[in-house]
Tab-separated table of C-alpha atoms in Angstrom:
chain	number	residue	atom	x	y	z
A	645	UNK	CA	-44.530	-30.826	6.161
A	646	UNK	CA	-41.370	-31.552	4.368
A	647	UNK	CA	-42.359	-28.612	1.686
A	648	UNK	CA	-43.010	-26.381	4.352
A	649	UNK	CA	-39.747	-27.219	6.063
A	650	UNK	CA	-38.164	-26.469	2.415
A	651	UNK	CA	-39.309	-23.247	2.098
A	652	UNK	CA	-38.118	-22.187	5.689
A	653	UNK	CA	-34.618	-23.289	4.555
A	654	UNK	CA	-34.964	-21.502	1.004
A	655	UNK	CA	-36.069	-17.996	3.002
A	656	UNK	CA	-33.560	-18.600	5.629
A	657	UNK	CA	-30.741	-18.623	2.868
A	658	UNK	CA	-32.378	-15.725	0.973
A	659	UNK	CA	-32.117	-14.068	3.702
A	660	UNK	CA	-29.083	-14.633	4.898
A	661	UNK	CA	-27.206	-14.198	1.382
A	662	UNK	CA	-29.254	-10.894	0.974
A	663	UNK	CA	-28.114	-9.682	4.942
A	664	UNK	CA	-24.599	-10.937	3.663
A	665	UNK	CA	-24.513	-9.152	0.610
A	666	UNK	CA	-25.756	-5.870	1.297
A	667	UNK	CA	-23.432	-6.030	4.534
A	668	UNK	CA	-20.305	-6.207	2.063
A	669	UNK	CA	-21.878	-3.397	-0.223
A	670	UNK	CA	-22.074	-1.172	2.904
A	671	UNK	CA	-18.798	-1.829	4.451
A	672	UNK	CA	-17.605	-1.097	0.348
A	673	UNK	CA	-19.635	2.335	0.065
A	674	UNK	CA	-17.995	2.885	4.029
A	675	UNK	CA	-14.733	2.613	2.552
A	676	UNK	CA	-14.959	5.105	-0.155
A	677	UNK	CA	-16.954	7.252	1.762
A	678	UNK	CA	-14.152	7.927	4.058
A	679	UNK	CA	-11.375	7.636	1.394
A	680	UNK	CA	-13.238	10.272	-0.800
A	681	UNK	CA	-12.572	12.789	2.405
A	682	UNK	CA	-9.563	13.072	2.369
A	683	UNK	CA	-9.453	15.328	-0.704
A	684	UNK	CA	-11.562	17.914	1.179
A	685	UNK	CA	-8.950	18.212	3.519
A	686	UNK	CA	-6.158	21.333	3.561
A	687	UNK	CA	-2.780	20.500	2.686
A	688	UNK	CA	-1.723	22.425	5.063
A	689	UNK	CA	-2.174	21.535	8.897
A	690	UNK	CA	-5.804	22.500	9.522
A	691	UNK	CA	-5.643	25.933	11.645
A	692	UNK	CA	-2.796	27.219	10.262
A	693	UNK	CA	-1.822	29.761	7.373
A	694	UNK	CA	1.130	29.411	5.074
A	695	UNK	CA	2.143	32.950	3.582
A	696	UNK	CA	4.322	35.029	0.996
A	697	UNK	CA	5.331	37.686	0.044
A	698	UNK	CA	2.570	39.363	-1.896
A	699	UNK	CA	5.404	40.113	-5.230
A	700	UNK	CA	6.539	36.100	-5.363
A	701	UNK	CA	5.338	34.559	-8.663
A	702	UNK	CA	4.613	31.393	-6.923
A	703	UNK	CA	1.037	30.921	-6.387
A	704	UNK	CA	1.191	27.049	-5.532
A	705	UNK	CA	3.061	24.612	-4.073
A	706	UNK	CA	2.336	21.056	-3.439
A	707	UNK	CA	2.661	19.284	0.032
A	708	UNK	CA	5.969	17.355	-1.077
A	709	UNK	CA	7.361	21.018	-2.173
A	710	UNK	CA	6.780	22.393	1.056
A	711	UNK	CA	7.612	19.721	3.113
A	712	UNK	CA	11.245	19.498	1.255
A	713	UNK	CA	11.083	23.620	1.895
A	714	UNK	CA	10.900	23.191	5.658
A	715	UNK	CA	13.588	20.287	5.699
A	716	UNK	CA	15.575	22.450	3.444
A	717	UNK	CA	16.225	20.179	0.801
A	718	UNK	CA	14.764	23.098	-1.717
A	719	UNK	CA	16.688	26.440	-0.383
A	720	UNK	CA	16.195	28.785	-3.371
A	721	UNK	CA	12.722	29.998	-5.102
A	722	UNK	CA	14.258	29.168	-8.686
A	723	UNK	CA	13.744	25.796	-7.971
A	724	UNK	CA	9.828	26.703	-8.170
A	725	UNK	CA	9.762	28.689	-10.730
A	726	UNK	CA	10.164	31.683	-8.850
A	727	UNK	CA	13.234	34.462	-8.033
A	728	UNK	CA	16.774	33.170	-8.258
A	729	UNK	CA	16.418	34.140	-4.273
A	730	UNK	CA	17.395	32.061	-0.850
A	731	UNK	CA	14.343	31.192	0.235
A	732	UNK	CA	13.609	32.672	4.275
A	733	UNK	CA	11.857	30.202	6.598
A	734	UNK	CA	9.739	31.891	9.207
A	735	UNK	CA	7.942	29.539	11.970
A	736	UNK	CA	6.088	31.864	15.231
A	737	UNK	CA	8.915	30.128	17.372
A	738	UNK	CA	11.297	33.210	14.670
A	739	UNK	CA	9.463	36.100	15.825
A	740	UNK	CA	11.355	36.966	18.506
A	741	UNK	CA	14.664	36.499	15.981
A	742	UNK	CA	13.027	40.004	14.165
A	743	UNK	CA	11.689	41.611	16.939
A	744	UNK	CA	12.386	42.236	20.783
A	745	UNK	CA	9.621	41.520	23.383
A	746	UNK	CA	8.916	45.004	23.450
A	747	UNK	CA	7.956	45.698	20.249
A	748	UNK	CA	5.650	42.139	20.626
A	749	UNK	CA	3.964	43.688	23.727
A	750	UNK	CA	3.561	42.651	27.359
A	751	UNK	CA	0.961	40.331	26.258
A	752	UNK	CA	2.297	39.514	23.005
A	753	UNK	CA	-0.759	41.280	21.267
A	754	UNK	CA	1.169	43.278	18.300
A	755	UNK	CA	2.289	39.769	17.091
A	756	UNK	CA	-0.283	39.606	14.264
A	757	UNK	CA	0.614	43.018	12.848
A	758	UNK	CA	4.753	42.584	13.298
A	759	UNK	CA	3.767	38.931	11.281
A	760	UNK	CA	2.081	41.206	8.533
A	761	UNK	CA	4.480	43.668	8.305
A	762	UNK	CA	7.450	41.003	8.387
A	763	UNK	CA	5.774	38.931	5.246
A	764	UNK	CA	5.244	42.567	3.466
A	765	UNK	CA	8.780	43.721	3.602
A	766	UNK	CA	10.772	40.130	2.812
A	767	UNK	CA	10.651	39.243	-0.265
A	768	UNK	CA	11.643	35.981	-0.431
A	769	UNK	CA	10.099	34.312	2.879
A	770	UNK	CA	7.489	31.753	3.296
A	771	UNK	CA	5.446	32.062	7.107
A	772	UNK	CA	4.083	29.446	8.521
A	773	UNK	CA	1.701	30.655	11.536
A	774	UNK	CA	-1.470	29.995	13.177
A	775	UNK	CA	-4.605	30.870	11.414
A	776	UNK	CA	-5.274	33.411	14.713
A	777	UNK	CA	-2.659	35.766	13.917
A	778	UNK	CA	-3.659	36.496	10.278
A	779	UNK	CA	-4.347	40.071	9.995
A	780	UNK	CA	-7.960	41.300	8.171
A	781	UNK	CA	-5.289	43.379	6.083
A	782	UNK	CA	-2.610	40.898	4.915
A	783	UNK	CA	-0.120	42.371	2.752
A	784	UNK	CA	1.154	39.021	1.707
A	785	UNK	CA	0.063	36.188	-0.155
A	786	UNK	CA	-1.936	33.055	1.417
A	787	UNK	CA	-1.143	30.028	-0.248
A	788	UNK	CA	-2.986	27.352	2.166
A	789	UNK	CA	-6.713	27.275	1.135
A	790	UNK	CA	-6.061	24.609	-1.248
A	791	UNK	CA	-7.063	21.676	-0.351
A	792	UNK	CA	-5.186	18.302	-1.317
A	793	UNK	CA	-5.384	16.843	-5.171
A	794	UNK	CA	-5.862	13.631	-6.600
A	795	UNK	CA	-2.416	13.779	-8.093
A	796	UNK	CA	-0.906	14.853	-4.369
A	797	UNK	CA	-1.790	11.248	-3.533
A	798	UNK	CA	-2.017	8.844	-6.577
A	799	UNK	CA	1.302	10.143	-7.654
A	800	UNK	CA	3.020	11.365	-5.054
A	801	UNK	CA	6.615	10.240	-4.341
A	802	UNK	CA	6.594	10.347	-0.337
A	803	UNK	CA	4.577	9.196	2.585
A	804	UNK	CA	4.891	11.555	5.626
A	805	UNK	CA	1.615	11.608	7.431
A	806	UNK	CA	2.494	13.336	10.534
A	807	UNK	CA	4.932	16.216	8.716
A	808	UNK	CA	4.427	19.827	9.608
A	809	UNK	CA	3.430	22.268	8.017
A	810	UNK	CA	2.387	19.175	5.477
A	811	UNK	CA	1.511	15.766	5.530
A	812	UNK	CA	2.415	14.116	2.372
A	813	UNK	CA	0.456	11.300	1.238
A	814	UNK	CA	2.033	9.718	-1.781
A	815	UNK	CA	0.781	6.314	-2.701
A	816	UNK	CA	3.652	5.468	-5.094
A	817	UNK	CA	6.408	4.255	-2.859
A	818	UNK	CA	4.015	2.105	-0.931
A	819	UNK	CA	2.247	0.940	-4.085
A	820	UNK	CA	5.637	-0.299	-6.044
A	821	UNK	CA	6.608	-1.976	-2.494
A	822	UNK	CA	3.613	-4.400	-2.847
A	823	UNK	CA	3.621	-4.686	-5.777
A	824	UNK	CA	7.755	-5.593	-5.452
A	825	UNK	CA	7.043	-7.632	-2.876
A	826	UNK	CA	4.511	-9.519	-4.312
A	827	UNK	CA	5.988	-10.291	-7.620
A	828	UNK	CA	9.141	-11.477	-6.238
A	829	UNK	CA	7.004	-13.662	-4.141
A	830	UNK	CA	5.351	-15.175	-7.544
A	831	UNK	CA	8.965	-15.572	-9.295
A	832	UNK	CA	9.893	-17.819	-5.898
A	833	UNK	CA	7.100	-20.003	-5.621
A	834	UNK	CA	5.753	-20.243	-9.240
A	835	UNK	CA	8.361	-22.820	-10.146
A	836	UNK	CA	8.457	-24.314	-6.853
A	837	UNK	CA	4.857	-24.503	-6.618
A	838	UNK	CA	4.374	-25.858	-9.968
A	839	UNK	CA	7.481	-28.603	-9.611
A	840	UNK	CA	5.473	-30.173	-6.604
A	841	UNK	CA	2.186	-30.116	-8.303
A	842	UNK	CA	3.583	-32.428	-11.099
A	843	UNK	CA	4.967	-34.687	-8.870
A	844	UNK	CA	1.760	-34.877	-6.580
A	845	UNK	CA	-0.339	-35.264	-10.086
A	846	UNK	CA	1.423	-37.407	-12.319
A	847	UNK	CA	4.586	-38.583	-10.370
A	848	UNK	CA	3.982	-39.518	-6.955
A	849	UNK	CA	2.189	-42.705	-5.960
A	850	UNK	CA	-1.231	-42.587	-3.943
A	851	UNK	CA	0.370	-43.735	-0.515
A	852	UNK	CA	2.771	-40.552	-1.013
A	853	UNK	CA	0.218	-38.297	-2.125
A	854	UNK	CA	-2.067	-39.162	0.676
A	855	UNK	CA	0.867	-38.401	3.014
A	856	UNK	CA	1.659	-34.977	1.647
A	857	UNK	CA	-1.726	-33.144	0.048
A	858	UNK	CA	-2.574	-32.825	3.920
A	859	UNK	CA	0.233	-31.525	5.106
A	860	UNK	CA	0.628	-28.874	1.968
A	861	UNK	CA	-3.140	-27.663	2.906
A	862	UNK	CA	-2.755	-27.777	6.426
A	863	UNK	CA	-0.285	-25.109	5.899
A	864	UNK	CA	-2.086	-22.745	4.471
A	865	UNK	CA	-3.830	-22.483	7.702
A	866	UNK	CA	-0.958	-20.911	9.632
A	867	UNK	CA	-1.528	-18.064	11.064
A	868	UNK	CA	0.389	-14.860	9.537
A	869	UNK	CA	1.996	-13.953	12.119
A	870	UNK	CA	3.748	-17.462	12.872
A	871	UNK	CA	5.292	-17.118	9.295
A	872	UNK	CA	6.517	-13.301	10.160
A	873	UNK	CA	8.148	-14.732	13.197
A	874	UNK	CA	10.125	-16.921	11.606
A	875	UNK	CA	10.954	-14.878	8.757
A	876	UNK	CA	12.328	-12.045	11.774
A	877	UNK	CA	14.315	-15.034	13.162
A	878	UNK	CA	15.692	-17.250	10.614
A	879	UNK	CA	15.596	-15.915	7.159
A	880	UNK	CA	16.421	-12.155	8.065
A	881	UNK	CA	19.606	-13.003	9.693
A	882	UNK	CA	20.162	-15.387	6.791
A	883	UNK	CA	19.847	-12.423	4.387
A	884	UNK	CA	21.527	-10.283	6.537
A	885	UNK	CA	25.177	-12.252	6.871
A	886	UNK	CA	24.867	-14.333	3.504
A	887	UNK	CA	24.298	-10.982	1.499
A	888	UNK	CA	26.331	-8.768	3.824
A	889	UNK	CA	23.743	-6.197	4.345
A	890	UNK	CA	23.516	-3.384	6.706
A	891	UNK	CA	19.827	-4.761	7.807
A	892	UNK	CA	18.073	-8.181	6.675
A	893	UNK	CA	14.382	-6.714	6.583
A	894	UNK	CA	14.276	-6.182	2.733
A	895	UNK	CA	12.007	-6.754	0.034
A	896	UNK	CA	13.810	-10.188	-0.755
A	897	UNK	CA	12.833	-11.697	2.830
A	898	UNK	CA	9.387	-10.639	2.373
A	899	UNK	CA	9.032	-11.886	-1.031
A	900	UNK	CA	10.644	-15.312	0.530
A	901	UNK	CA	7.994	-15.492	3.460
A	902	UNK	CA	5.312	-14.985	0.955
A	903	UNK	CA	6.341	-17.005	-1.381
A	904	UNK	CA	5.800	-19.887	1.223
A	905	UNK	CA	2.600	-18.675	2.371
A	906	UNK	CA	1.262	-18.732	-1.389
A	907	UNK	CA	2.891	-21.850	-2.154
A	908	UNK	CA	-0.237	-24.077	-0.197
A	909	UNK	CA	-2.393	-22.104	-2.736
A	910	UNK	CA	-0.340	-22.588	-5.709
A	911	UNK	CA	0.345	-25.928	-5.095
A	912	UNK	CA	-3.503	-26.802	-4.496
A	913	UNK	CA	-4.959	-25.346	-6.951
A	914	UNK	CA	-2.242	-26.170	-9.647
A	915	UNK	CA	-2.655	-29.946	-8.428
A	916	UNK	CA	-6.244	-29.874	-8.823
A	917	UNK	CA	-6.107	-28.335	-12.442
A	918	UNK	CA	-3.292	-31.224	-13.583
A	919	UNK	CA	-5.824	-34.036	-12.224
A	920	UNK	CA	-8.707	-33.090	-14.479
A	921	UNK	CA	-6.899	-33.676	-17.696
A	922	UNK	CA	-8.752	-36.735	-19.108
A	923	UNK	CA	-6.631	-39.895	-19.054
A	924	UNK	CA	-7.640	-40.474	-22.739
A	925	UNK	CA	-5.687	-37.739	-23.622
A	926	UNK	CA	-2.464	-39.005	-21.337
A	927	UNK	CA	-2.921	-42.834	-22.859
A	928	UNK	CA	-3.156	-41.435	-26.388
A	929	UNK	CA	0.350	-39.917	-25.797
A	930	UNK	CA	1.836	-42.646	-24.348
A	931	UNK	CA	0.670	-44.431	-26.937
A	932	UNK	CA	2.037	-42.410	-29.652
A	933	UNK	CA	5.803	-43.197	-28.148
A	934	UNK	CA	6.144	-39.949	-26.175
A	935	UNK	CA	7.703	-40.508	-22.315
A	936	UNK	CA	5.944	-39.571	-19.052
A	937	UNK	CA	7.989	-36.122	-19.105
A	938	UNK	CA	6.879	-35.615	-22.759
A	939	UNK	CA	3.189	-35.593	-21.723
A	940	UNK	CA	4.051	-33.880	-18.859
A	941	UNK	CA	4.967	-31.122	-20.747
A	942	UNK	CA	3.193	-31.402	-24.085
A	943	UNK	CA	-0.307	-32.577	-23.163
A	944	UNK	CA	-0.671	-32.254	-19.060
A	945	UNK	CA	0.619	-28.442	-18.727
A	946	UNK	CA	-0.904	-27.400	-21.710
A	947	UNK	CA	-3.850	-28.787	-20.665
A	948	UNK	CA	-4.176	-27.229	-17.369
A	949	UNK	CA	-2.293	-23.916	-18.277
A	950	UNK	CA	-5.531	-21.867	-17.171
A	951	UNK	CA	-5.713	-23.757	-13.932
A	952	UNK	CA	-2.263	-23.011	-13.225
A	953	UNK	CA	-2.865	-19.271	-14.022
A	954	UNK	CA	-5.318	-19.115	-11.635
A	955	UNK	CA	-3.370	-20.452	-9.263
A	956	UNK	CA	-0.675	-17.958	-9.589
A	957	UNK	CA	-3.472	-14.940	-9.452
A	958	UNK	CA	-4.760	-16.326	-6.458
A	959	UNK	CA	-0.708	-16.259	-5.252
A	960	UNK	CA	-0.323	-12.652	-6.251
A	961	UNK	CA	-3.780	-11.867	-4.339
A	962	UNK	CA	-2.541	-13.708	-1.071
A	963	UNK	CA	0.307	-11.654	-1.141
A	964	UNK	CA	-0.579	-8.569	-1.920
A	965	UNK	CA	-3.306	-8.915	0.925
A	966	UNK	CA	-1.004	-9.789	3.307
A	967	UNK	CA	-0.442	-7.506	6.616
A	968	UNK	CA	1.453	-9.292	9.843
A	969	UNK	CA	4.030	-11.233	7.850
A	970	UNK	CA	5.011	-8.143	5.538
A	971	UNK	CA	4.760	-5.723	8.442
A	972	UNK	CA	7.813	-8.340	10.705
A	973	UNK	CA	10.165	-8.580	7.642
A	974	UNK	CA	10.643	-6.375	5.350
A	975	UNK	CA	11.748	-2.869	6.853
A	976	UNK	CA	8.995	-0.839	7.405
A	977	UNK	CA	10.262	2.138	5.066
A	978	UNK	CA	7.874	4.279	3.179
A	979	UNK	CA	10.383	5.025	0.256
A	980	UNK	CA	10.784	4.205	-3.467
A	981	UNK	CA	12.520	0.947	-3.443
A	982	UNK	CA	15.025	0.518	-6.180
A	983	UNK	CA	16.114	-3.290	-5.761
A	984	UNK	CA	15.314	-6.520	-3.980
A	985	UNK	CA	17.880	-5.833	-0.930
A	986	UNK	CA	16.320	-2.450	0.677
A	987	UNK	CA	13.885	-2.529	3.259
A	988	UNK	CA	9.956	-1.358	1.854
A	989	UNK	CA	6.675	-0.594	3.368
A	990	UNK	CA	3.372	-2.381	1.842
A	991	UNK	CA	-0.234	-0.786	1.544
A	992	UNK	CA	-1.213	-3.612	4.343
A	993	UNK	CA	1.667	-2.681	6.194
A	994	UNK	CA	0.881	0.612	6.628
A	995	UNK	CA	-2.990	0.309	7.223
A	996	UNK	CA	-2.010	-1.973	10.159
A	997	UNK	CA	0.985	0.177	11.411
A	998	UNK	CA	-0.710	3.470	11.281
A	999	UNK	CA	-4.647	3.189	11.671
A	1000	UNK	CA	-4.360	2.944	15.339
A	1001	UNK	CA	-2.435	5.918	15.472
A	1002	UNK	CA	-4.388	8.133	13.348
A	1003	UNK	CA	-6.872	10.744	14.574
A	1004	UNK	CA	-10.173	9.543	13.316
A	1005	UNK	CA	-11.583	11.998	10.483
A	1006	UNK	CA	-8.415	13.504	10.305
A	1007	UNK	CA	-6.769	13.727	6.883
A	1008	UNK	CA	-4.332	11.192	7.700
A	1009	UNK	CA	-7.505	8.697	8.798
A	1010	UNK	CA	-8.909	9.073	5.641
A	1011	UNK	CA	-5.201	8.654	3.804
A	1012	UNK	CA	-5.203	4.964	5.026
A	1013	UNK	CA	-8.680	4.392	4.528
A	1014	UNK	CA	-8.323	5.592	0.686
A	1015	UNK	CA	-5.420	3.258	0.412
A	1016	UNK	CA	-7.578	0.658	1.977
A	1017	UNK	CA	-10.169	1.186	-1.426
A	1018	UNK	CA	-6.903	1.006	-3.526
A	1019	UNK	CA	-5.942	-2.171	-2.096
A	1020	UNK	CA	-9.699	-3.263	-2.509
A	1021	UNK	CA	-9.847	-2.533	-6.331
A	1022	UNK	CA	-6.349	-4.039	-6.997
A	1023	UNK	CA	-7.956	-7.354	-5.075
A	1024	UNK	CA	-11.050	-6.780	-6.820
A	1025	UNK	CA	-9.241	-6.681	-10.473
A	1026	UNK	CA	-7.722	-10.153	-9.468
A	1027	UNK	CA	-10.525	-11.982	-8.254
A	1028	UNK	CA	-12.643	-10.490	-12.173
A	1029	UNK	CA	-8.952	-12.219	-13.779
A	1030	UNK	CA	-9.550	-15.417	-11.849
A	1031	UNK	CA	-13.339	-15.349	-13.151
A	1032	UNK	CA	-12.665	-14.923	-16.157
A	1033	UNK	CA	-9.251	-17.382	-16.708
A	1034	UNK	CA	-11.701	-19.954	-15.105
A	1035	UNK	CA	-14.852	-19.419	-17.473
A	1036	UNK	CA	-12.749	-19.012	-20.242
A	1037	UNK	CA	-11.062	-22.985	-19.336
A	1038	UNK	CA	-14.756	-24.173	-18.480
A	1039	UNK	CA	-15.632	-23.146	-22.065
């Protein structure tokens, strides 16, 4: 009976470990099965044409180029490698700036030709129109079938999902803000973190311990958005007046609020890792003449330096996962950040702030969804370094 009952629990946990882990490899292909769409998508807003003129030696632009085109921020073709020529913007709304209502027709049914024979005789204009008005004849140049590139998004410089004629999906501004956020997090709590490990390892006494290991774990179970609320109320309006900034949600207050929502980790885990360094090792030290701080720092640290890297990984990898905290504090900005006091937008960030917003199977869906698998590998990559700094100390 007791063997049968045995072999009830063993199938019940092969089972359930085999449901568990096929479940994660499905939601995994999932993910990369809608990120991969997004590079079958047009770059320019599906059902629309972007023309001209058939004698322009531009044969490409990329989304960024012709969404700084249509916010004028690139006026002349020689930026692009074309004519040293002002470039001419022409939406359907500037039809009626060419020709009169009469020429149009009542029922505006000579529009496709008068768009044909405007992009034929300028020279130096790009059209953006609906796909319904593009002649069988065109005389100009259609440079919208392409469809958007691998380097569009892994190294483009903006994030505009919603611009028109189109979207820009550049992964490098939100990228560097995690990753800025993130490592300023690490450079606040690593010494912090590793300060109150000592003293809960080698300094403290057990009544003292006792009184604060629970309260350092019990911590970590905070909800997220508890610690964003009282970043947005106490240490952004510290930022704000002590630094005199214009705003206080900056990458510095985020890095701050992670930095205490890694330091449970840190502290745990670097605590731990102190407290397995055999005592022979401590009493031969003390022996030898060398102070408690001497071992400290000589034998203990040493000692436990792969724990402790592991304990910052699993720091970076809290905070790089992070959504509701990051999302309250630090700006919301989808640009470049080039210090510690600007606000930033986070790949988290942005999957929270924008999913619910996106049409789903649209290009922009599939945008967040391939920054979802980014944020997946980059996790992924952490959790193989943890592995591997923890075999490597168990060897």
């Amino acid at each position: 009976m007791r063997k049968f009952f045995e072999k009830i629990v063993e199938g019940g946990l092969l089972i359930s470990g085999s449901v568990t882990s096929i479940t994660i490899l499905l939601i995994v292909l999932f993910l990369f099965k809608e990120a991969g769409g997004l590079f079958n998508s047009p770059a320019v807003e599906e059902g629309y044409v972007l023309a001209l003129n058939q004698q322009n030696p531009v044969n490409h632009l990329s989304p960024e180029q012709i969404m700084d085109i249509f916010d004028s921020e690139i006026t002349n073709w020689n930026q692009l490698g074309g004519p040293d020529e002002e470039i001419v913007l022409f939406r359907l709304s500037d039809i009626t700036q060419y020709y009169d209502e009469s020429e149009l027709g009542s029922s505006f049914e000579f529009i496709p030709e008068k768009i044909n024979e405007l992009v034929g005789k300028e020279p130096a204009i790009i059209a953006f129109f609906p796909h319904q008005y593009l002649v069988d004849d065109f005389s100009g140049k259609v440079i919208s079938g392409d469809n958007i590139h691998l380097s569009d998004f892994f190294l483009g410089t903006k994030w505009y999902p919603t611009s028109t004629p189109s979207p820009s999906f550049g992964l490098i501004p939100l990228l560097l803000g995690t990753l800025l956020v993130s490592i300023g997090a690490i450079i606040i709590a690593l010494p912090f973190g590793v300060a109150v490990a000592i003293y809960m390892a080698e300094i403290a006494n057990m009544k003292t311990r006792n009184f604060l290991k629970p309260i350092i774990e019990l911590l970590a179970g905070i909800p997220s958005v508890v610690y964003g609320f009282f970043g947005l109320v106490v240490i952004v309006p510290l930022i704000q007046k002590g630094l005199n900034l214009p705003v206080g949600e900056t990458t510095f207050a985020g890095s701050l609020v992670l930095a205490i929502m890694a330091l449970p980790t840190i502290i745990t885990v670097a605590e731990d890792s102190m407290r397995t360094t055999p005592r022979a090792m401590k009493e031969a030290s003390l022996a030898l003449g060398a102070t408690q701080w001497q071992t400290i720092y000589k034998v203990i640290i040493p000692y436990s330096i792969s724990g402790i890297t592991s304990a910052i990984v699993l720091g970076i990898g809290r905070a790089i996962g992070e959504t509701m905290a990051v999302l309250m504090v630090t700006g919301n900005a989808a640009v470049i950040p080039t210090s510690f006091f600007e606000p930033v937008r986070t790949i988290p960030a942005t999957i929270a702030a924008e999913l619910g917003e996106a049409p789903a199977g649209g290009a922009h869906y599939e945008a967040l969804f391939l920054l979802g698998a980014v944020l997946f590998l980059i996790t992924l990559v952490l959790s193989i370094l943890v592995e591997y700094i923890t075999s490597k100390r168990n060897a």
